[in-house]
CSV table of C-alpha atoms in Angstrom, one decimal:
chain,number,residue,atom,x,y,z
A,1,MET,CA,-34.6,1.3,-5.1
A,2,TRP,CA,-35.5,4.9,-6.8
A,3,ALA,CA,-39.3,3.7,-7.5
A,4,ALA,CA,-40.5,5.4,-4.7
A,5,THR,CA,-38.6,8.6,-4.0
A,6,SER,CA,-39.3,11.4,-5.5
A,7,PRO,CA,-37.4,12.5,-8.6
A,8,SER,CA,-35.5,15.6,-6.5
A,9,GLN,CA,-34.8,13.0,-3.5
A,10,VAL,CA,-32.8,10.4,-6.3
A,11,ALA,CA,-30.7,12.7,-7.2
A,12,SER,CA,-29.4,14.6,-3.7
A,13,THR,CA,-28.8,11.1,-2.8
A,14,VAL,CA,-26.8,10.0,-5.9
A,15,LEU,CA,-24.8,13.3,-6.2
A,16,THR,CA,-23.7,12.5,-2.4
A,17,MET,CA,-23.1,8.8,-3.9
A,18,VAL,CA,-21.5,10.4,-7.2
A,19,SER,CA,-18.7,12.2,-5.2
A,20,MET,CA,-17.9,8.9,-3.2
A,21,GLY,CA,-16.9,7.0,-6.5
A,22,ALA,CA,-20.5,5.2,-7.6
A,23,ASP,CA,-20.8,4.8,-10.6
A,24,CYS,CA,-23.6,7.5,-12.8
A,25,THR,CA,-25.0,4.9,-15.3
A,26,MET,CA,-26.5,3.0,-12.8
A,27,VAL,CA,-30.5,2.4,-13.6
A,28,ASP,CA,-33.3,2.0,-11.6
A,29,SER,CA,-36.1,-0.8,-11.8
A,30,GLU,CA,-37.4,1.2,-14.9
A,31,GLY,CA,-34.2,1.3,-16.6
A,32,ARG,CA,-33.5,5.0,-15.5
A,33,THR,CA,-29.9,6.5,-14.8
A,34,ALA,CA,-29.1,9.0,-12.8
A,35,LEU,CA,-28.7,11.7,-15.5
A,36,VAL,CA,-32.3,10.9,-16.8
A,37,LEU,CA,-33.4,11.6,-14.0
A,38,SER,CA,-31.7,14.6,-13.3
A,39,LYS,CA,-33.3,15.7,-16.5
A,40,SER,CA,-36.2,15.1,-15.3
A,41,SER,CA,-38.6,18.9,-15.2
A,42,ALA,CA,-39.2,18.4,-10.7
A,43,LEU,CA,-36.3,19.0,-9.9
A,44,ASN,CA,-34.3,22.0,-9.0
A,45,PRO,CA,-32.6,22.6,-12.7
A,46,ALA,CA,-29.5,23.8,-11.0
A,47,LEU,CA,-29.4,20.3,-8.9
A,48,SER,CA,-30.2,19.2,-13.1
A,49,THR,CA,-27.0,21.0,-13.8
A,50,LEU,CA,-24.9,19.6,-11.6
A,51,MET,CA,-26.1,15.5,-12.1
A,52,GLN,CA,-25.2,16.8,-15.7
A,53,THR,CA,-21.7,18.0,-15.2
A,54,ALA,CA,-21.4,14.9,-12.9
A,55,SER,CA,-21.9,12.8,-15.7
A,56,GLY,CA,-19.6,14.3,-17.6
A,57,VAL,CA,-22.7,15.9,-20.8
A,58,SER,CA,-22.3,19.2,-20.9
A,59,PRO,CA,-25.8,21.1,-19.5
A,60,ASP,CA,-29.0,21.4,-21.3
A,61,SER,CA,-28.5,24.3,-23.2
A,62,SER,CA,-32.2,24.5,-23.5
A,63,ILE,CA,-32.6,26.1,-19.2
A,64,THR,CA,-34.0,29.6,-18.6
A,65,GLU,CA,-32.7,32.7,-17.2
A,66,ARG,CA,-34.4,32.7,-14.8
A,67,ASP,CA,-33.4,29.2,-14.5
A,68,ALA,CA,-30.3,30.6,-15.5
A,69,LYS,CA,-29.7,32.4,-12.6
A,70,THR,CA,-30.8,29.4,-9.9
A,71,THR,CA,-27.9,27.2,-11.1
A,72,ALA,CA,-25.1,29.9,-11.3
A,73,GLY,CA,-26.1,31.0,-7.9
A,74,MET,CA,-26.0,27.4,-7.6
A,75,ARG,CA,-22.1,26.6,-8.9
A,76,LYS,CA,-21.6,29.6,-6.4
A,77,THR,CA,-22.1,28.1,-3.2
A,78,GLU,CA,-21.0,24.5,-5.2
A,79,SER,CA,-17.3,26.3,-6.7
A,80,GLN,CA,-17.5,27.2,-2.4
A,81,LEU,CA,-17.3,23.9,-1.7
A,82,SER,CA,-15.4,22.3,-4.8
A,83,LEU,CA,-17.8,20.1,-5.4
A,84,THR,CA,-17.9,19.6,-9.0
A,85,GLU,CA,-14.5,20.1,-9.5
A,86,ARG,CA,-14.5,16.8,-6.6
A,87,ILE,CA,-16.7,14.7,-9.0
A,88,ARG,CA,-14.3,15.9,-12.1
A,89,ASN,CA,-11.3,14.5,-10.9
A,90,TRP,CA,-12.5,11.9,-8.7
A,91,ASN,CA,-10.3,8.3,-8.6
A,92,TRP,CA,-10.0,6.4,-5.6
A,93,ARG,CA,-6.5,8.3,-4.1
A,94,SER,CA,-6.2,11.7,-6.3
A,95,ASN,CA,-7.7,14.2,-7.8
A,96,SER,CA,-5.0,14.0,-11.0
A,97,SER,CA,-6.4,11.5,-12.5
A,98,LYS,CA,-10.3,9.7,-13.9
A,99,ARG,CA,-12.1,7.9,-12.1
A,100,SER,CA,-11.4,4.5,-13.5
A,101,SER,CA,-14.3,2.5,-14.9
A,102,GLY,CA,-16.0,-0.8,-13.0
A,103,VAL,CA,-13.9,-3.0,-14.4
A,104,GLU,CA,-11.1,-1.2,-13.9
A,105,ASP,CA,-12.6,-0.6,-10.0
A,106,ALA,CA,-13.0,-4.9,-9.8
A,107,LEU,CA,-9.1,-5.1,-10.1
A,108,ARG,CA,-8.2,-3.4,-7.0
A,109,TYR,CA,-8.7,-4.1,-3.9
A,110,ASN,CA,-12.3,-2.6,-1.5
A,111,HIS,CA,-10.2,-0.9,1.3
A,112,LEU,CA,-10.8,2.4,-0.1
A,113,ALA,CA,-13.2,3.5,4.2
A,114,SER,CA,-9.7,1.4,6.1
A,115,SER,CA,-6.2,1.9,6.3
A,116,GLY,CA,-3.5,0.2,6.3
A,117,LEU,CA,-1.4,-1.5,9.1
A,118,PHE,CA,2.6,-1.7,9.2
A,119,GLN,CA,4.1,-3.9,11.8
A,120,VAL,CA,8.0,-3.6,11.7
A,121,PHE,CA,10.8,-5.7,13.4
A,122,ASN,CA,14.2,-4.2,12.8
A,123,ILE,CA,16.8,-6.1,14.9
A,124,CYS,CA,19.8,-4.6,14.9
A,125,ASP,CA,21.6,-5.0,17.9
A,126,TYR,CA,23.2,-9.6,19.2
A,127,GLU,CA,23.8,-11.2,21.7
A,128,ASP,CA,26.9,-12.4,20.1
A,129,LYS,CA,28.9,-9.6,18.8
A,130,SER,CA,31.6,-12.4,17.2
A,131,ARG,CA,29.4,-13.5,14.4
A,132,TYR,CA,26.6,-11.1,13.8
A,133,ASP,CA,27.8,-7.8,13.7
A,134,LEU,CA,25.7,-4.2,14.8
A,135,ARG,CA,23.4,-3.5,11.7
A,136,VAL,CA,23.6,0.7,12.5
A,137,GLY,CA,22.5,2.6,10.1
A,138,SER,CA,19.3,0.6,11.0
A,139,SER,CA,17.7,3.1,13.4
A,140,SER,CA,17.4,5.4,9.5
A,141,ASP,CA,15.8,3.0,8.3
A,142,VAL,CA,13.5,3.3,10.8
A,143,ASN,CA,13.3,6.8,10.8
A,144,ALA,CA,12.1,6.1,7.0
A,145,LEU,CA,9.5,3.9,7.7
A,146,ARG,CA,7.9,6.4,10.2
A,147,LYS,CA,7.8,8.1,7.9
A,148,MET,CA,6.1,7.0,5.4
A,149,ALA,CA,3.6,5.6,7.1
A,150,THR,CA,2.9,9.0,8.5
A,151,GLU,CA,2.6,10.1,5.0
A,152,LEU,CA,0.1,7.1,4.3
A,153,SER,CA,-2.4,8.2,7.8
A,154,CYS,CA,-1.0,4.1,8.4
A,155,GLU,CA,-0.9,2.4,11.8
A,156,ILE,CA,2.7,1.4,12.6
A,157,GLU,CA,4.6,-0.1,15.5
A,158,VAL,CA,8.0,-1.0,15.9
A,159,PHE,CA,9.6,-3.4,17.6
A,160,GLU,CA,13.3,-3.5,18.5
A,161,ASN,CA,15.5,-6.7,19.0
A,162,GLN,CA,13.0,-9.1,20.0
A,163,GLY,CA,14.2,-12.3,20.9
A,164,HIS,CA,12.9,-15.6,18.6
A,165,LYS,CA,9.6,-16.3,21.5
A,166,GLU,CA,8.9,-12.7,21.8
A,167,MET,CA,8.9,-11.8,18.6
A,168,LYS,CA,6.7,-15.3,17.7
A,169,LYS,CA,4.1,-14.4,20.5
A,170,GLN,CA,3.8,-10.9,19.1
A,171,LEU,CA,2.8,-12.3,15.4
A,172,LYS,CA,0.7,-14.7,16.5
A,173,THR,CA,-1.5,-12.4,19.1
A,174,LEU,CA,-1.7,-10.5,15.8
A,175,ALA,CA,-2.9,-12.9,14.0
A,176,LYS,CA,-5.1,-13.4,16.2
A,177,ASP,CA,-6.6,-9.9,16.8
A,178,SER,CA,-10.0,-9.9,14.7
A,179,MET,CA,-11.1,-7.0,16.0
A,180,ARG,CA,-8.4,-4.8,15.1
A,181,LEU,CA,-7.2,-6.6,12.2
A,182,GLU,CA,-10.9,-5.5,10.7
A,183,LYS,CA,-10.8,-2.4,10.6
A,184,HIS,CA,-7.3,-1.9,8.8
A,185,GLY,CA,-7.8,-3.1,4.8
A,186,TRP,CA,-4.3,-4.5,4.7
A,187,LEU,CA,-0.4,-5.3,6.2
A,188,ILE,CA,2.6,-4.5,5.8
A,189,CYS,CA,5.1,-7.0,7.6
A,190,VAL,CA,9.3,-5.4,7.7
A,191,ILE,CA,11.5,-7.0,8.9
A,192,MET,CA,15.3,-5.7,9.0
A,193,ALA,CA,17.7,-8.3,10.8
A,194,HIS,CA,20.0,-10.1,9.7
A,195,GLY,CA,19.8,-13.8,8.1
A,196,ASN,CA,20.0,-17.4,5.7
A,197,ASN,CA,18.7,-18.5,2.3
A,198,GLY,CA,14.6,-18.8,4.5
A,199,LYS,CA,16.0,-17.4,7.8
A,200,ILE,CA,16.1,-14.4,9.7
A,201,VAL,CA,18.3,-14.2,12.3
A,202,VAL,CA,16.6,-13.2,16.2
A,203,PRO,CA,19.3,-10.9,18.8
A,204,ASP,CA,19.2,-14.3,20.9
A,205,GLY,CA,21.1,-16.1,17.9
A,206,LYS,CA,18.2,-18.3,17.0
A,207,GLU,CA,16.5,-18.6,13.4
A,208,LEU,CA,13.0,-18.0,12.2
A,209,GLN,CA,11.8,-19.5,9.4
A,210,ILE,CA,10.2,-16.4,7.4
A,211,LYS,CA,7.9,-19.0,6.3
A,212,GLU,CA,5.9,-19.4,9.6
A,213,ILE,CA,6.2,-15.8,9.9
A,214,VAL,CA,4.3,-15.2,6.9
A,215,ASP,CA,1.8,-18.5,7.3
A,216,GLN,CA,0.5,-16.7,11.2
A,217,PHE,CA,-1.6,-14.2,8.8
A,218,ASN,CA,-2.5,-16.7,6.1
A,219,SER,CA,-6.3,-17.2,5.7
A,220,TYR,CA,-6.6,-20.6,7.9
A,221,HIS,CA,-4.5,-19.2,11.1
A,222,CYS,CA,-5.7,-14.9,10.0
A,223,SER,CA,-9.8,-15.2,9.2
A,224,ALA,CA,-9.6,-11.4,9.8
A,225,LEU,CA,-7.2,-10.5,6.9
A,226,GLN,CA,-9.3,-12.6,4.5
A,227,HIS,CA,-9.6,-11.5,0.6
A,228,LYS,CA,-7.3,-8.9,2.1
A,229,PRO,CA,-3.1,-8.1,1.1
A,230,LYS,CA,-0.3,-9.0,2.8
A,231,VAL,CA,3.1,-7.4,2.2
A,232,PHE,CA,5.8,-8.6,3.8
A,233,ILE,CA,9.2,-7.0,3.9
A,234,ILE,CA,13.0,-9.3,4.3
A,235,GLN,CA,15.8,-7.0,4.8
A,236,ALA,CA,18.2,-10.1,5.3
A,237,CYS,CA,20.3,-11.9,3.4
A,238,ARG,CA,19.5,-14.6,1.3
A,239,GLY,CA,23.2,-16.1,0.9
A,240,GLU,CA,26.4,-15.6,0.8
A,241,ARG,CA,27.5,-14.6,-2.6
A,242,MET,CA,28.5,-11.5,-3.3
A,243,ASP,CA,31.3,-9.0,-5.5
A,244,VAL,CA,33.7,-7.2,-2.7
A,245,GLN,CA,34.1,-8.2,0.7
A,246,ARG,CA,31.5,-5.8,3.2
A,247,PRO,CA,29.3,-5.5,5.9
A,248,THR,CA,26.0,-7.0,5.3
A,249,ASP,CA,23.1,-8.2,6.3
A,250,SER,CA,24.5,-12.2,6.1
A,251,GLY,CA,24.6,-14.1,9.0
A,252,PRO,CA,26.6,-17.8,8.8
A,253,SER,CA,26.0,-20.1,6.1
A,254,GLY,CA,23.5,-23.2,7.5
A,255,ASP,CA,20.9,-25.2,5.3
A,256,ARG,CA,19.4,-23.5,2.2
A,257,SER,CA,15.7,-23.2,2.1
A,258,SER,CA,13.2,-21.6,-0.4
A,259,TYR,CA,9.5,-20.2,0.7
A,260,SER,CA,6.9,-20.4,-2.5
A,261,PRO,CA,3.2,-19.0,-0.5
A,262,VAL,CA,0.1,-21.0,-1.0
A,263,GLU,CA,-1.9,-18.5,0.0
A,264,SER,CA,-3.8,-16.3,-2.4
A,265,ASP,CA,-2.7,-11.9,-1.5
A,266,ILE,CA,0.4,-12.4,-0.7
A,267,LEU,CA,3.2,-10.6,-1.5
A,268,ILE,CA,6.8,-10.8,-0.6
A,269,PHE,CA,10.1,-8.4,-1.5
A,270,TYR,CA,13.3,-9.9,-1.0
A,271,SER,CA,16.3,-7.1,0.2
A,272,ALA,CA,18.4,-9.8,-2.2
A,273,THR,CA,18.0,-12.3,-4.8
A,274,GLU,CA,17.9,-15.8,-3.9
A,275,GLY,CA,21.6,-17.3,-2.9
A,276,TYR,CA,23.1,-13.0,-2.9
A,277,ALA,CA,23.3,-11.2,0.1
A,278,SER,CA,22.0,-8.1,1.4
A,279,TYR,CA,24.4,-5.0,1.6
A,280,ARG,CA,23.5,-2.1,3.7
A,281,GLY,CA,26.0,0.5,5.1
A,282,ASN,CA,28.1,0.1,8.0
A,283,THR,CA,27.2,3.8,10.0
A,284,GLU,CA,24.5,6.0,10.7
A,285,GLU,CA,24.6,7.7,7.3
A,286,GLU,CA,25.1,4.3,5.4
A,287,VAL,CA,21.8,3.2,5.4
A,288,SER,CA,20.4,0.0,4.0
A,289,PRO,CA,19.7,0.7,0.4
A,290,PHE,CA,17.1,-0.9,0.0
A,291,ILE,CA,15.0,-0.2,3.2
A,292,GLN,CA,15.9,3.9,1.4
A,293,THR,CA,14.5,3.7,-1.9
A,294,LEU,CA,11.4,1.6,-0.8
A,295,CYS,CA,10.2,4.6,1.3
A,296,LYS,CA,11.1,7.4,-1.3
A,297,VAL,CA,9.1,5.4,-4.3
A,298,ILE,CA,5.5,5.1,-1.9
A,299,THR,CA,6.3,8.4,-1.3
A,300,GLU,CA,6.3,9.3,-4.3
A,301,TYR,CA,4.4,7.6,-6.4
A,302,HIS,CA,1.8,6.7,-4.0
A,303,ARG,CA,-1.3,8.2,-5.3
A,304,THR,CA,-1.6,7.3,-8.7
A,305,GLU,CA,0.7,3.7,-8.8
A,306,HIS,CA,0.0,0.3,-7.0
A,307,LEU,CA,2.7,-1.8,-5.1
A,308,ALA,CA,2.9,-4.4,-7.9
A,309,ASP,CA,4.2,-1.2,-10.3
A,310,MET,CA,5.8,0.7,-6.9
A,311,LEU,CA,8.6,-2.1,-6.2
A,312,THR,CA,9.3,-2.9,-9.5
A,313,ILE,CA,10.8,1.4,-9.9
A,314,VAL,CA,12.0,0.3,-6.7
A,315,ASN,CA,14.1,-2.6,-9.2
A,316,ARG,CA,14.8,-0.4,-11.5
A,317,ARG,CA,16.4,2.4,-9.7
A,318,LEU,CA,18.5,-0.1,-6.8
A,319,LYS,CA,19.5,-1.7,-10.4
A,320,GLU,CA,20.3,1.9,-12.0
A,321,THR,CA,22.5,2.8,-9.1
A,322,PRO,CA,25.9,0.7,-7.6
A,323,ILE,CA,26.4,0.8,-4.5
A,324,GLU,CA,30.0,1.2,-3.0
A,325,SER,CA,32.1,0.7,-0.7
A,326,ALA,CA,33.8,3.6,1.5
A,327,GLN,CA,37.5,3.2,-0.7
A,328,GLY,CA,34.5,4.6,-3.6
A,329,VAL,CA,34.6,0.6,-5.1
A,330,VAL,CA,31.4,-0.4,-6.5
A,331,ALA,CA,30.2,-3.2,-4.4
A,332,CYS,CA,27.2,-4.5,-5.8
A,333,TYR,CA,24.7,-3.5,-8.4
A,334,ALA,CA,21.7,-4.3,-6.1
A,335,VAL,CA,18.4,-6.8,-7.1
A,336,PRO,CA,15.7,-7.4,-5.0
A,337,GLN,CA,13.2,-10.0,-5.5
A,338,ILE,CA,9.7,-9.7,-5.6
A,339,VAL,CA,7.9,-13.1,-4.6
A,340,SER,CA,3.2,-11.9,-5.4
A,341,GLN,CA,0.3,-13.8,-5.5
A,342,LEU,CA,-2.0,-10.9,-5.1
A,343,SER,CA,-5.0,-11.1,-7.2
A,344,LYS,CA,-5.4,-7.8,-7.4
A,345,LYS,CA,-3.7,-4.5,-7.5
A,346,LEU,CA,-3.2,-2.6,-4.1
A,347,TYR,CA,-3.2,1.0,-4.2
A,348,LEU,CA,-1.9,1.7,-0.8
């Protein structure tokens, strides 16, 4: 590509590419790197110095006084634009870390040009109130998710109290909307509801298999998300086991079932270990420790950590924080469960 182009044009192009994260060690058909080209006598010395700086090499000490003045002028303009600083400190999401190597880049999901999509299903009001209590604190959890999505500059949609048919239709419609999904680098689907092991309960009392929800977005049913990460966050009980009586997201006991993802690039984050209840508060203030901690951790660490590491931090914080009843009695130490088949690191 570079052989038929003047060195100055090459350097200008490479400089732009470097600012976007390109590798300064790339070579042309003659084996010349951007750094070698930047030292060409045909280049403006100031531009040569800037290219050397971008490559992490000290500027050539043989620059003449006249060239130094030109370079100083160039640096002043560049300083105003903070270009060199951006190049030196560039990384995927933050200027606090060094730019990763090509090998490291291959281990990341490549979605820099597109943001993620949040789909939140909050089921808090049930028709049969004798069996399913009102999930009062869930409104605060929704607000926390909205705030987190804003911090991540992501699109978010919230669906409240959808019935069995309505929810299945919404999921299927989204999975088939290729034009929309192709604009996004990843999908996070959050479901907050009463539930049993492997199932969630919708307002009309019907159960929906978590496996059925996840399968809507595998590569067979949703080609637009093929090779893209799909994350499912489930705030619901997975059984009846608990330490003391307390409002939970558990429904009546039912058949036990399990779900093991067979498709790649899928992660499911459960609020409880298999067989255990998922604890939550019974007032507006007593929100879900799981959702609240998740939002806080992602907001705090998303610029430097990938998702799997952030979820591990969530697990540790919840493990170290006892959940107490209104009377101050320790109910349990909640430990969520991560089921992951992600094949790369996901940076939000």
